[in-house]
Coordinates of C-alpha atoms and ligand atoms in Angstrom, one line a residue:
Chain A
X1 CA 49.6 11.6 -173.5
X2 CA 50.5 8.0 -174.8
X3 CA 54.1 9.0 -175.6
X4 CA 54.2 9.9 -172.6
X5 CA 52.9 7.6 -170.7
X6 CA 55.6 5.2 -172.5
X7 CA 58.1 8.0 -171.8
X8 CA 57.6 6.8 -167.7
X9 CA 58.8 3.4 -168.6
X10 CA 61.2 3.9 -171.0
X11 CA 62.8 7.7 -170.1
X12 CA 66.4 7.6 -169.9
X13 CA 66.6 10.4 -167.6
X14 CA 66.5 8.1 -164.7
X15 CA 70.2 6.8 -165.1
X16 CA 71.1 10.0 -166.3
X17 CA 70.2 12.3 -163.1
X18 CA 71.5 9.9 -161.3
X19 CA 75.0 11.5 -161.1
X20 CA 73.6 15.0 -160.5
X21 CA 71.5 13.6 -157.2
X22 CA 74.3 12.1 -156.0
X23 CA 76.3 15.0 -156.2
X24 CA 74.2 17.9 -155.6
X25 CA 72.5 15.7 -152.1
X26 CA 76.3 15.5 -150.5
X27 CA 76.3 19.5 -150.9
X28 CA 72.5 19.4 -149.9
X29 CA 73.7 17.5 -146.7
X30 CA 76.7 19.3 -146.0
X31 CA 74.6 22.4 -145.7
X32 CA 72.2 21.5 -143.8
X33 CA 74.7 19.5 -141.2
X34 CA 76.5 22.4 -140.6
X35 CA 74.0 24.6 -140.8
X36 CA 72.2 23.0 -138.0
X37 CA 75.3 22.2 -135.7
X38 CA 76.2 26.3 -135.9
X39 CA 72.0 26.9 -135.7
X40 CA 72.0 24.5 -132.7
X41 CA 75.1 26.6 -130.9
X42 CA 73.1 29.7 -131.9
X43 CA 69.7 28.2 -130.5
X44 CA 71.1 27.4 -127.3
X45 CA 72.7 30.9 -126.7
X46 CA 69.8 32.5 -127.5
X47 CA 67.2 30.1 -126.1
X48 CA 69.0 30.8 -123.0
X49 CA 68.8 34.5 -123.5
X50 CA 65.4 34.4 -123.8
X51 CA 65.9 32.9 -120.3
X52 CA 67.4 35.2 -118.6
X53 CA 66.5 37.8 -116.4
X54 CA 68.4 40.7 -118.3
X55 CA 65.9 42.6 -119.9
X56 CA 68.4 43.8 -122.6
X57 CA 69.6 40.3 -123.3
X58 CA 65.8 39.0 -123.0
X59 CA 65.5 41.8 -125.3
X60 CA 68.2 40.9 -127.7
X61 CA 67.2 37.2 -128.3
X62 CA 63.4 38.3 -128.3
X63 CA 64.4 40.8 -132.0
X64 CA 66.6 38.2 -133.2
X65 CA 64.4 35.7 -133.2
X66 CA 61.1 37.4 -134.6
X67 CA 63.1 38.9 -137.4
X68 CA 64.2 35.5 -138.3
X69 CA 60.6 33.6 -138.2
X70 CA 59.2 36.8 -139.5
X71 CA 60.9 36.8 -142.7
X72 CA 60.9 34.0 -145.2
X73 CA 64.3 32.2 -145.5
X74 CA 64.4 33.0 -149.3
X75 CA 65.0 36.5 -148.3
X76 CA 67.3 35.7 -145.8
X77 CA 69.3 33.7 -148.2
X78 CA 68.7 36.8 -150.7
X79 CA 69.0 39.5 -148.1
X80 CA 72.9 37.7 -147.2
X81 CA 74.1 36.7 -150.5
X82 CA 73.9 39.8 -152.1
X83 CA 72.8 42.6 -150.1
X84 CA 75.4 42.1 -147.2
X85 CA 78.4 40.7 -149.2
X86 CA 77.6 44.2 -151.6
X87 CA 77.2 46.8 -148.4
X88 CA 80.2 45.3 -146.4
X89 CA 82.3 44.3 -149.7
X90 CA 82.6 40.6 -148.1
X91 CA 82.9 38.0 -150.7
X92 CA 80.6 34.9 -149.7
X93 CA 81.0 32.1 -152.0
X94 CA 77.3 30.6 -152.5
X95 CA 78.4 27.9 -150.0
X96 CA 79.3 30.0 -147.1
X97 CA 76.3 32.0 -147.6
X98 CA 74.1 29.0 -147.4
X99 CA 75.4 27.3 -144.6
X100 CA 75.2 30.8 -142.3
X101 CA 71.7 31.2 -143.8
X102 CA 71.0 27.7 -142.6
X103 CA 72.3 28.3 -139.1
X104 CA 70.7 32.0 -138.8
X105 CA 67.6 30.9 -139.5
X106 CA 67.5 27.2 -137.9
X107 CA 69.0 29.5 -134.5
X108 CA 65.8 30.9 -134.2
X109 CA 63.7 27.9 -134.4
X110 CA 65.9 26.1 -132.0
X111 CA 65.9 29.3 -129.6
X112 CA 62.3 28.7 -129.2
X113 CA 63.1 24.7 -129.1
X114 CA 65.6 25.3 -126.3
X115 CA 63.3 27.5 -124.4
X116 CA 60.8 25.4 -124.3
X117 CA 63.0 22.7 -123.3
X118 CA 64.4 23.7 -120.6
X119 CA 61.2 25.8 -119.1
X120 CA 59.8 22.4 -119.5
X121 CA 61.3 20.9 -116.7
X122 CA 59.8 21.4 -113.0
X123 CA 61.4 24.6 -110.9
X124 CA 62.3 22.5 -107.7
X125 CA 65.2 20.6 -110.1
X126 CA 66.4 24.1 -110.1
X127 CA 66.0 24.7 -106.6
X128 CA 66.8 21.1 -105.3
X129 CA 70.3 21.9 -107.3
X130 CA 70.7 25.4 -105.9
X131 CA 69.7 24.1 -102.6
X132 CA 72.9 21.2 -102.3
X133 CA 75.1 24.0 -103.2
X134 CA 75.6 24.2 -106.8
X135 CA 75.7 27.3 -108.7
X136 CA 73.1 28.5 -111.8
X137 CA 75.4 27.3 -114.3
X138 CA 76.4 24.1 -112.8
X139 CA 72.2 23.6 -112.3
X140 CA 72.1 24.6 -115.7
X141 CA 75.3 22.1 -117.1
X142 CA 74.1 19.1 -114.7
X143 CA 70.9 19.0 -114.0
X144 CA 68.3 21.1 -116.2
X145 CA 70.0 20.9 -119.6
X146 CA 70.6 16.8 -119.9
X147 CA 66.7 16.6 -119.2
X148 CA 65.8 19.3 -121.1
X149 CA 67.8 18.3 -124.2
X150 CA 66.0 14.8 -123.9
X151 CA 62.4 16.5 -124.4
X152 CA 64.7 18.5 -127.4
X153 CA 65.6 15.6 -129.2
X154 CA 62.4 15.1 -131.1
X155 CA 61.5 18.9 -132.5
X156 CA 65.4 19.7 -133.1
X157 CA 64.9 16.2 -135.6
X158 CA 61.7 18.4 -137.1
X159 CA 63.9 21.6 -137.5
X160 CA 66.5 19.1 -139.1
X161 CA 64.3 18.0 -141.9
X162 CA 62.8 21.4 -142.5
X163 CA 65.7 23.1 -142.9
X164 CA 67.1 20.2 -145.2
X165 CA 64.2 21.3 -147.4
X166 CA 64.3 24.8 -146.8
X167 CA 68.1 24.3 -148.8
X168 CA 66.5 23.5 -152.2
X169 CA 65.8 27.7 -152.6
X170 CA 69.8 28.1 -152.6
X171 CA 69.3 27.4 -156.3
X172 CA 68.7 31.0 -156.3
X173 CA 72.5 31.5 -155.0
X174 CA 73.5 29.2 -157.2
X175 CA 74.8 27.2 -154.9
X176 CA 75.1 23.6 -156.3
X177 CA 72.9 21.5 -154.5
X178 CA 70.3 19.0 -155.4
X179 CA 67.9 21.2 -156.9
X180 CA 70.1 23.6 -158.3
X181 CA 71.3 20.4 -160.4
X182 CA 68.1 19.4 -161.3
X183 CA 67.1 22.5 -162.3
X184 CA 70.0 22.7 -164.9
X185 CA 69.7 19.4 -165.8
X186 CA 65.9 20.0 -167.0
X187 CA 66.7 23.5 -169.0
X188 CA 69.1 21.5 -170.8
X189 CA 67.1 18.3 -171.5
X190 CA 64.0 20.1 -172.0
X191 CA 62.1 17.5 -170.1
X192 CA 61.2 18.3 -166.9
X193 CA 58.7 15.5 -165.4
X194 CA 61.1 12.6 -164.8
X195 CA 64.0 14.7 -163.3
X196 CA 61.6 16.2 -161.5
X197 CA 60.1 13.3 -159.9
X198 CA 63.5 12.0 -159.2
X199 CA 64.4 15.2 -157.3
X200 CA 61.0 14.8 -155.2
X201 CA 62.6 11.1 -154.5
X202 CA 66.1 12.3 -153.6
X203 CA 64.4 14.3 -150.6
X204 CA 62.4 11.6 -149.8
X205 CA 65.4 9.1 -149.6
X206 CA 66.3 11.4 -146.5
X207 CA 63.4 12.6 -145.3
X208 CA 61.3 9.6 -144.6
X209 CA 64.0 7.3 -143.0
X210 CA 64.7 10.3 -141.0
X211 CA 61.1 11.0 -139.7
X212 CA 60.7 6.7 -138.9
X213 CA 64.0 7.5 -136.9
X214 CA 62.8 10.3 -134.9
X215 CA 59.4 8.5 -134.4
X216 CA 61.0 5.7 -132.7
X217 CA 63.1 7.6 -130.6
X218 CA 60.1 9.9 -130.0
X219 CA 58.3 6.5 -128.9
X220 CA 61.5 5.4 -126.9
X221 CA 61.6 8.5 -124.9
X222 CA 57.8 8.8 -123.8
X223 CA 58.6 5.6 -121.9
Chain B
X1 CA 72.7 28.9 -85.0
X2 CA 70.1 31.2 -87.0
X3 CA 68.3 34.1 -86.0
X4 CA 65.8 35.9 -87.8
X5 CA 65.1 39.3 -87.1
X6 CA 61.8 41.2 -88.5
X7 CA 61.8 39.1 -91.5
X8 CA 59.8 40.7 -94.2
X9 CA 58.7 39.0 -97.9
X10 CA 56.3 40.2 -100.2
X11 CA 55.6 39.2 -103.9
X12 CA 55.1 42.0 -105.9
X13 CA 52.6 44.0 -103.3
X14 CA 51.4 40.9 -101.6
X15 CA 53.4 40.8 -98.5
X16 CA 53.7 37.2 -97.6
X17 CA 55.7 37.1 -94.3
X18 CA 55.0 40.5 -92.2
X19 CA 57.7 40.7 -89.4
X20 CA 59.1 37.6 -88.0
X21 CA 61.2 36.9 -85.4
X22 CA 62.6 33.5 -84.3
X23 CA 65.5 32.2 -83.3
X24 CA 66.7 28.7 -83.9
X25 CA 69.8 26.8 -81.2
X26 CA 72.1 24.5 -82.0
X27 CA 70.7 20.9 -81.9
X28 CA 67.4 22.1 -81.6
X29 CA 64.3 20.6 -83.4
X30 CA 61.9 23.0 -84.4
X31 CA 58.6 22.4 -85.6
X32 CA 56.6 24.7 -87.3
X33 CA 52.9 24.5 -87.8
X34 CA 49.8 26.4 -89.1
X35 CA 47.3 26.9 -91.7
X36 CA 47.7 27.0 -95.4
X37 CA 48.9 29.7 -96.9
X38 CA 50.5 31.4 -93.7
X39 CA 53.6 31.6 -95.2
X40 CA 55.8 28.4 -93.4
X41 CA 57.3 27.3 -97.0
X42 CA 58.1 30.7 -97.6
X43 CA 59.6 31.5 -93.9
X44 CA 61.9 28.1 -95.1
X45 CA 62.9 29.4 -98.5
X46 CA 64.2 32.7 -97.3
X47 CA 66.3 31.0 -94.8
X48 CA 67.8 29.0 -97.9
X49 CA 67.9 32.6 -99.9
X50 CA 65.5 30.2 -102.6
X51 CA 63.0 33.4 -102.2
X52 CA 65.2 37.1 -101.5
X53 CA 64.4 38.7 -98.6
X54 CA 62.2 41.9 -98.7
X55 CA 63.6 43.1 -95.3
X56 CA 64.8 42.1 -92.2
X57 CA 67.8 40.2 -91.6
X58 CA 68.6 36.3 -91.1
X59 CA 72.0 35.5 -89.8
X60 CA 73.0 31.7 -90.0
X61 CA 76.0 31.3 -87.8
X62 CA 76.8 34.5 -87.7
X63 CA 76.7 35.0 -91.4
X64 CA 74.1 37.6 -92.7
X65 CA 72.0 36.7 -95.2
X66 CA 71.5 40.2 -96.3
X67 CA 75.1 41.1 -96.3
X68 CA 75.9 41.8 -100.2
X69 CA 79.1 39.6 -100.0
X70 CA 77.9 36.5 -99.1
X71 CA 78.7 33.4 -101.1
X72 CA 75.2 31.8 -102.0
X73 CA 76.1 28.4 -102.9
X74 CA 78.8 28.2 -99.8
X75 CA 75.8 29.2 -97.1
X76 CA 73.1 26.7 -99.3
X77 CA 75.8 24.2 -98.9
X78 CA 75.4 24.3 -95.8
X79 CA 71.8 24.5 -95.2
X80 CA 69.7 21.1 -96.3
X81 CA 66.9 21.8 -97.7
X82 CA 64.0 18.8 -98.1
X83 CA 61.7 19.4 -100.2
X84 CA 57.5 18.0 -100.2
X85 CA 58.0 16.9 -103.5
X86 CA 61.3 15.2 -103.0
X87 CA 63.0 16.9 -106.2
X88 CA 65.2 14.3 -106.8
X89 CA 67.4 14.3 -110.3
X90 CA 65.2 11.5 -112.6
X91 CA 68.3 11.6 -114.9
X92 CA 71.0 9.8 -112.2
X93 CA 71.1 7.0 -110.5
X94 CA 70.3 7.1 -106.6
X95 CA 73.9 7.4 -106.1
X96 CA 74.8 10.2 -108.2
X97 CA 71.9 12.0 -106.7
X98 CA 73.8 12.0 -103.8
X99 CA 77.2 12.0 -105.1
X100 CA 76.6 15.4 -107.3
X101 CA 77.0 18.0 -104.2
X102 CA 80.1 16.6 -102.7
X103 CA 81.8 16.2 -105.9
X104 CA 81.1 19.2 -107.7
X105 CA 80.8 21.6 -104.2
X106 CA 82.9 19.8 -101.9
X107 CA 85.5 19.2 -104.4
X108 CA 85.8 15.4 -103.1
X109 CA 87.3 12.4 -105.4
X110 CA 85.2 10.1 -106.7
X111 CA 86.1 7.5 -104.6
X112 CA 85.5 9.6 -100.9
X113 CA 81.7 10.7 -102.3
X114 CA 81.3 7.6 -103.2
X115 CA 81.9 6.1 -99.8
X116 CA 80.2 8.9 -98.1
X117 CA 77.2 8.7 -100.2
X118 CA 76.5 4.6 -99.4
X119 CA 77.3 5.3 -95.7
X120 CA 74.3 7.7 -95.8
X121 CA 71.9 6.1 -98.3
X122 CA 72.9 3.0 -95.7
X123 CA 71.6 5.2 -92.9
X124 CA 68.5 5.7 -94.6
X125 CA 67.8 2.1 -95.3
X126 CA 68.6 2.3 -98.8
X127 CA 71.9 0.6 -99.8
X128 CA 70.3 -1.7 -102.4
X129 CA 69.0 1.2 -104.2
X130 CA 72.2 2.5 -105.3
X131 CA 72.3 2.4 -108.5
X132 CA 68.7 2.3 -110.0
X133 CA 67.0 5.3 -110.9
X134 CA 64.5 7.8 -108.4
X135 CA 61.7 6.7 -111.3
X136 CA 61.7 3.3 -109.7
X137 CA 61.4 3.9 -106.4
X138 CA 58.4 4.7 -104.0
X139 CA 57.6 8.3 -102.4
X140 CA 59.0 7.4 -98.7
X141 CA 62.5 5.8 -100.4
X142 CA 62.6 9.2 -102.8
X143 CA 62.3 11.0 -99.9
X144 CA 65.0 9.0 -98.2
X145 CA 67.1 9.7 -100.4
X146 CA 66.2 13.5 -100.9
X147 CA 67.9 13.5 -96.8
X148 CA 70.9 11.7 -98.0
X149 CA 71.8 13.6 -100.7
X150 CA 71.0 16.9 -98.4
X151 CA 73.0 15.2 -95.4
X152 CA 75.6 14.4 -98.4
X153 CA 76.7 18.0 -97.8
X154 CA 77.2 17.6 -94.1
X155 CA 74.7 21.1 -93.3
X156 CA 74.6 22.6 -90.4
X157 CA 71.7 22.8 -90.4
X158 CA 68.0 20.5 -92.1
X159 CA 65.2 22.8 -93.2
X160 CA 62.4 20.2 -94.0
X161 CA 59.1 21.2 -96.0
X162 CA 56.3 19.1 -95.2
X163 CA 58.4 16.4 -96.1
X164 CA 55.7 13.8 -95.7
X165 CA 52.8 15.5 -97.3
X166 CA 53.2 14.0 -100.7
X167 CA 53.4 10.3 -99.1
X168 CA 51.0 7.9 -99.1
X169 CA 49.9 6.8 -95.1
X170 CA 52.0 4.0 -95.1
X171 CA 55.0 5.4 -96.5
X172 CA 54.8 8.5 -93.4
X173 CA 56.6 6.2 -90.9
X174 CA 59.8 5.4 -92.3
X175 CA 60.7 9.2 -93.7
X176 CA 59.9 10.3 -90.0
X177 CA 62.0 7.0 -88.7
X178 CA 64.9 8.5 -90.9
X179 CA 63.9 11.9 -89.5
X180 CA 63.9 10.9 -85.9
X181 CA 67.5 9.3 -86.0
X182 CA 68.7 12.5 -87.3
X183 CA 67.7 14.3 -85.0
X184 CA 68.7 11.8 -82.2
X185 CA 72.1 12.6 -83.7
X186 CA 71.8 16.2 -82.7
X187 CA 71.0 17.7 -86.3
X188 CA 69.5 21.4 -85.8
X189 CA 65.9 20.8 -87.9
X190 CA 63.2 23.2 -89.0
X191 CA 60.6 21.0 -90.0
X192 CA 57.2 22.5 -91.2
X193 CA 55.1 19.5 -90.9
X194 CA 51.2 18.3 -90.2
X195 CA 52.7 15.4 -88.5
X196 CA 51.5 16.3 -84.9
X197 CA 52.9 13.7 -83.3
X198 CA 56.1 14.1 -85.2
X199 CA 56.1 17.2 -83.8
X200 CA 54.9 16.6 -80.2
X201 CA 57.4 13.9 -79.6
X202 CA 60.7 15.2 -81.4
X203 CA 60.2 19.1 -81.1
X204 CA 62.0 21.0 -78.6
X205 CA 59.9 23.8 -79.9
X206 CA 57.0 24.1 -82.0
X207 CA 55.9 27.3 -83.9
X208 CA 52.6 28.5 -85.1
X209 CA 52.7 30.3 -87.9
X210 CA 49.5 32.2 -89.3
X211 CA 48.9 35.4 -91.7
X212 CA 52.7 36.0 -92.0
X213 CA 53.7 36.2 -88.4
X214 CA 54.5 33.9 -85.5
X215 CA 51.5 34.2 -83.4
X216 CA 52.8 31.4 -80.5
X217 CA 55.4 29.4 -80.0
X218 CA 56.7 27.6 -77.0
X219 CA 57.4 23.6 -76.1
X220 CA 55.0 21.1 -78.1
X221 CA 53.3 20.3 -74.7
X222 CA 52.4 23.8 -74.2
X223 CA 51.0 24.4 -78.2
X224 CA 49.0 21.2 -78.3
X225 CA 47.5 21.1 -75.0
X226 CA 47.3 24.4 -73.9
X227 CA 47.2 27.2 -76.3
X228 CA 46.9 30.5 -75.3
X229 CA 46.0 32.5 -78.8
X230 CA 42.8 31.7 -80.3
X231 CA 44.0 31.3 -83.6
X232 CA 46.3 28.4 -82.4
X233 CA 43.2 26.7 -80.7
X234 CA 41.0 27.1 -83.9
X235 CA 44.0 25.9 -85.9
X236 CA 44.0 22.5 -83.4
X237 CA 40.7 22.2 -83.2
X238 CA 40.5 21.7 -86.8
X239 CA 43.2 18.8 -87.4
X240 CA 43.2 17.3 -84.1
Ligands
LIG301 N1 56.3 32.8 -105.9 C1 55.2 33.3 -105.4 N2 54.6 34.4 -106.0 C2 53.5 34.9 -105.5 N3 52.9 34.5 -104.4 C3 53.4 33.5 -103.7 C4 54.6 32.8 -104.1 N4 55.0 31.8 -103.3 C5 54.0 31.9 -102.3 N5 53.1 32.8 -102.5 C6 51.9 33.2 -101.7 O1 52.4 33.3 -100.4 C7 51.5 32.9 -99.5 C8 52.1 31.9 -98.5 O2 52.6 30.8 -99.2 P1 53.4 29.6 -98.6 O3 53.7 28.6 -99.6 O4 54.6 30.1 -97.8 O5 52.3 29.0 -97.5 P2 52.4 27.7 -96.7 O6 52.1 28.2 -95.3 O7 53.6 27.0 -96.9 O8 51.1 26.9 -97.1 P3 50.9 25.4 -97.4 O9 50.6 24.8 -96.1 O10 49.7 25.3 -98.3 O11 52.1 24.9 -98.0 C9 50.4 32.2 -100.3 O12 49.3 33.0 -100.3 C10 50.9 32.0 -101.6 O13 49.9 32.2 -102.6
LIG302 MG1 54.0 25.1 -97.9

């Protein structure tokens, strides 16, 4: 207990992770960027769907989403990486696979998001649009979504920092992001309570300047 | 100008409007009045196809509504529609509420909506409002500006839905002012309104609407001070 309490002050694994964070956060981030630009396009088709008066495309939207928030994302992750790429005979590489995991998954979220969103704002901005002449998609384009996408803003910074998380069970794909690192790092050091604490602090690094962010702009929008 | 024909609207089994007939001139101010829930802001939103119609026809200068090939945003485009709660877009300025129609509709440069756009809001009293936002401004100016940016599209014809209700007392008299010049100008109006003496001293004709149907109509003079169905007496009785 003593040697290890010395160990906190003296460890040399803090230097020495430091490489790995650095690394394995840029793939961490380039994940979950472009899994959440693709999730967002997904989310807004979808969102819309669930929109729509079609029952089939109501319908469509409606399984998509509830398989997606009814399985856990490891499985997903799990379920594509090796299950598809053996059935189909498509060749992933572990970075592929996570970034469409990402943006599968995130979709859904942000399908429900963008519904909300835009059932959010008042029927007569529809019907004050339709009413000058404009057609449902111009409503849509002009009116409805730049309000709607306002009240967005703040849980589509929420999905953002959940699925930034959500990337650390890639390590099971092997794909070589932060944790993955870490976790290699600590099989071959044999100590696991400094790297570990300095992967914690790695997520934090990202995750708490990004919730201050989204609070202000939360706080910037009420007014 | 329009004509409606045994206009019929239910929601789901509730049927709403039960056979009207009316027929609106050119130029003509027409009021219409009656209790709530009668069906007026229904009778209104079938002439601007906002609610389908059940059955029954409504022909707009001598377009059909009913007929399958009409172009819905060309016949809205031409019919203004005001709402009670002004609807204005809180995202835009004043001007690009009014701007939006003719340049995305009319196809017109910036430049020409532009110039129509401050001719109107001018008309309406509200050139220095240009370019703030409808957040800033008080009921009777939103409204204000809810006619411009309908009269933006140059209708034929102004279908107004209690446009006043929402205002405070104070606010009433320069809407109706705006109103009153339009209709000077020889703008065809449906206006469903409380505003009695709106009604009595700018209507050609008023309507009185009750349980779906028409149930009298004839020359303000004739509504307000001698009305021949009882229901249009109780109805008077009540708010005058
Ligand atoms: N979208 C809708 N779905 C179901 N019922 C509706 C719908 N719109 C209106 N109604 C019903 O139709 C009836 C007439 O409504 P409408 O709004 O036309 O009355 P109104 O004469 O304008 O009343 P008010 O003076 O209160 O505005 C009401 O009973 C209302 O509940
Ligand atoms: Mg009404």
């Amino acid at each position: 207990m003593i040697e290890n309490l010395t160990e906190i002050f003296t460890s040399p694994h803090y230097r020495n992770t430091l490489p790995f964070i650095v690394r394995g956060l840029q793939l961490t981030l380039i994940v979950t960027f472009t899994g959440v630009f693709f999730g967002f396009i997904l989310g807004s088709i979808f969102g819309l769907a669930r929109l729509s008066k079609s029952k089939i495309i109501y319908g469509i939207a409606t399984v998509y989403i509830e398989l997606v928030r009814g399985t856990p994302i490891l499985v997903q992750a799990l379920f594509l990486y090796f299950a598809v790429s053996d059935f189909f005979g498509i060749n992933f590489d572990a970075l592929t696979a996570g970034i469409i995991a990402i943006a599968i998954n995130a979709g859904a979220y942000i399908a429900e998001i963008v519904r909300g969103g835009v059932e959010s704002i008042d029927k007569g901005q529809m019907e004050a649009g339709r009413s000058i002449g404009l057609s449902s998609t111009q409503t849509m384009r002009y009116i409805i979504w730049p309000q709607a996408f306002k009240r967005m803003i703040p849980p589509l910074g929420n999905q953002f920092i959940i699925s930034l998380k959500d990337t650390s069970i890639f390590a099971v794909i092997s794909l070589g992001e932060v944790t993955y690192l870490m976790r290699q790092y600590v099989s071959t050091s044999g100590d696991p309570f400094i790297p570990y604490i300095m992967l914690c602090f790695a997520y934090l690094i990202i995750t708490v300047p990004a919730m201050i962010i989204l609070r202000r702009i939360e706080r910037r929008l009420d007014v | 100008m329009i004509k409606v024909t045994d206009l019929h609207k239910s929601f789901g089994k509730v049927e709403v409007l039960k056979g009207i007939d009316a027929e609106i001139k050119e130029k003509e101010v027409v009021c219409v009045i009656g209790p709530s829930g009668s069906g007026k802001s229904t009778f209104l939103r079938c002439i601007n196809l906002l609610e389908e119609i059940t059955a029954g026809d409504i022909v707009i200068d001598g377009e059909s509504l009913t007929d399958p090939k009409i172009d819905i945003n060309k016949l809205r485009s031409q019919v203004g529609m005001v709402f009670q709660h002004f609807n204005l877009f809180p995202h835009m300025t004043v001007l690009k509420n009014v701007t939006l129609g003719p340049l995305k509709v009319k196809d017109l440069s910036n430049e020409e909506a532009e110039k129509l756009s401050l001719d109107l809001l001018g008309k309406v009293g509200l050139s220095d409002k240009a370019h703030v936002y409808p957040g800033s401004l008080s009921g009777g100016q939103k409204q204000r500006v809810a006619i411009a940016r309908a009269l933006a599209m140059s209708p034929k014809v102004m279908l107004f839905d209690e446009p006043t209700s929402a205002l405070d007392p104070e606010l009433v008299g320069d809407v109706l002012e705006a109103m009153k010049d339009l209709a000077k100008e020889g703008m065809t109006m449906v206006v469903v309104t409380h505003e009695m003496g709106f009604a009595r001293e700018m209507g050609d004709r008023v309507l009185f609407m009750d349980e779906g149907v028409v149930m009298e109509e004839g020359p303000p003079e004739n509504i307000f001070d001698n009305p021949q169905h009882p229901r249009t007496q109780e109805f008077l009785s009540k708010i005058l």
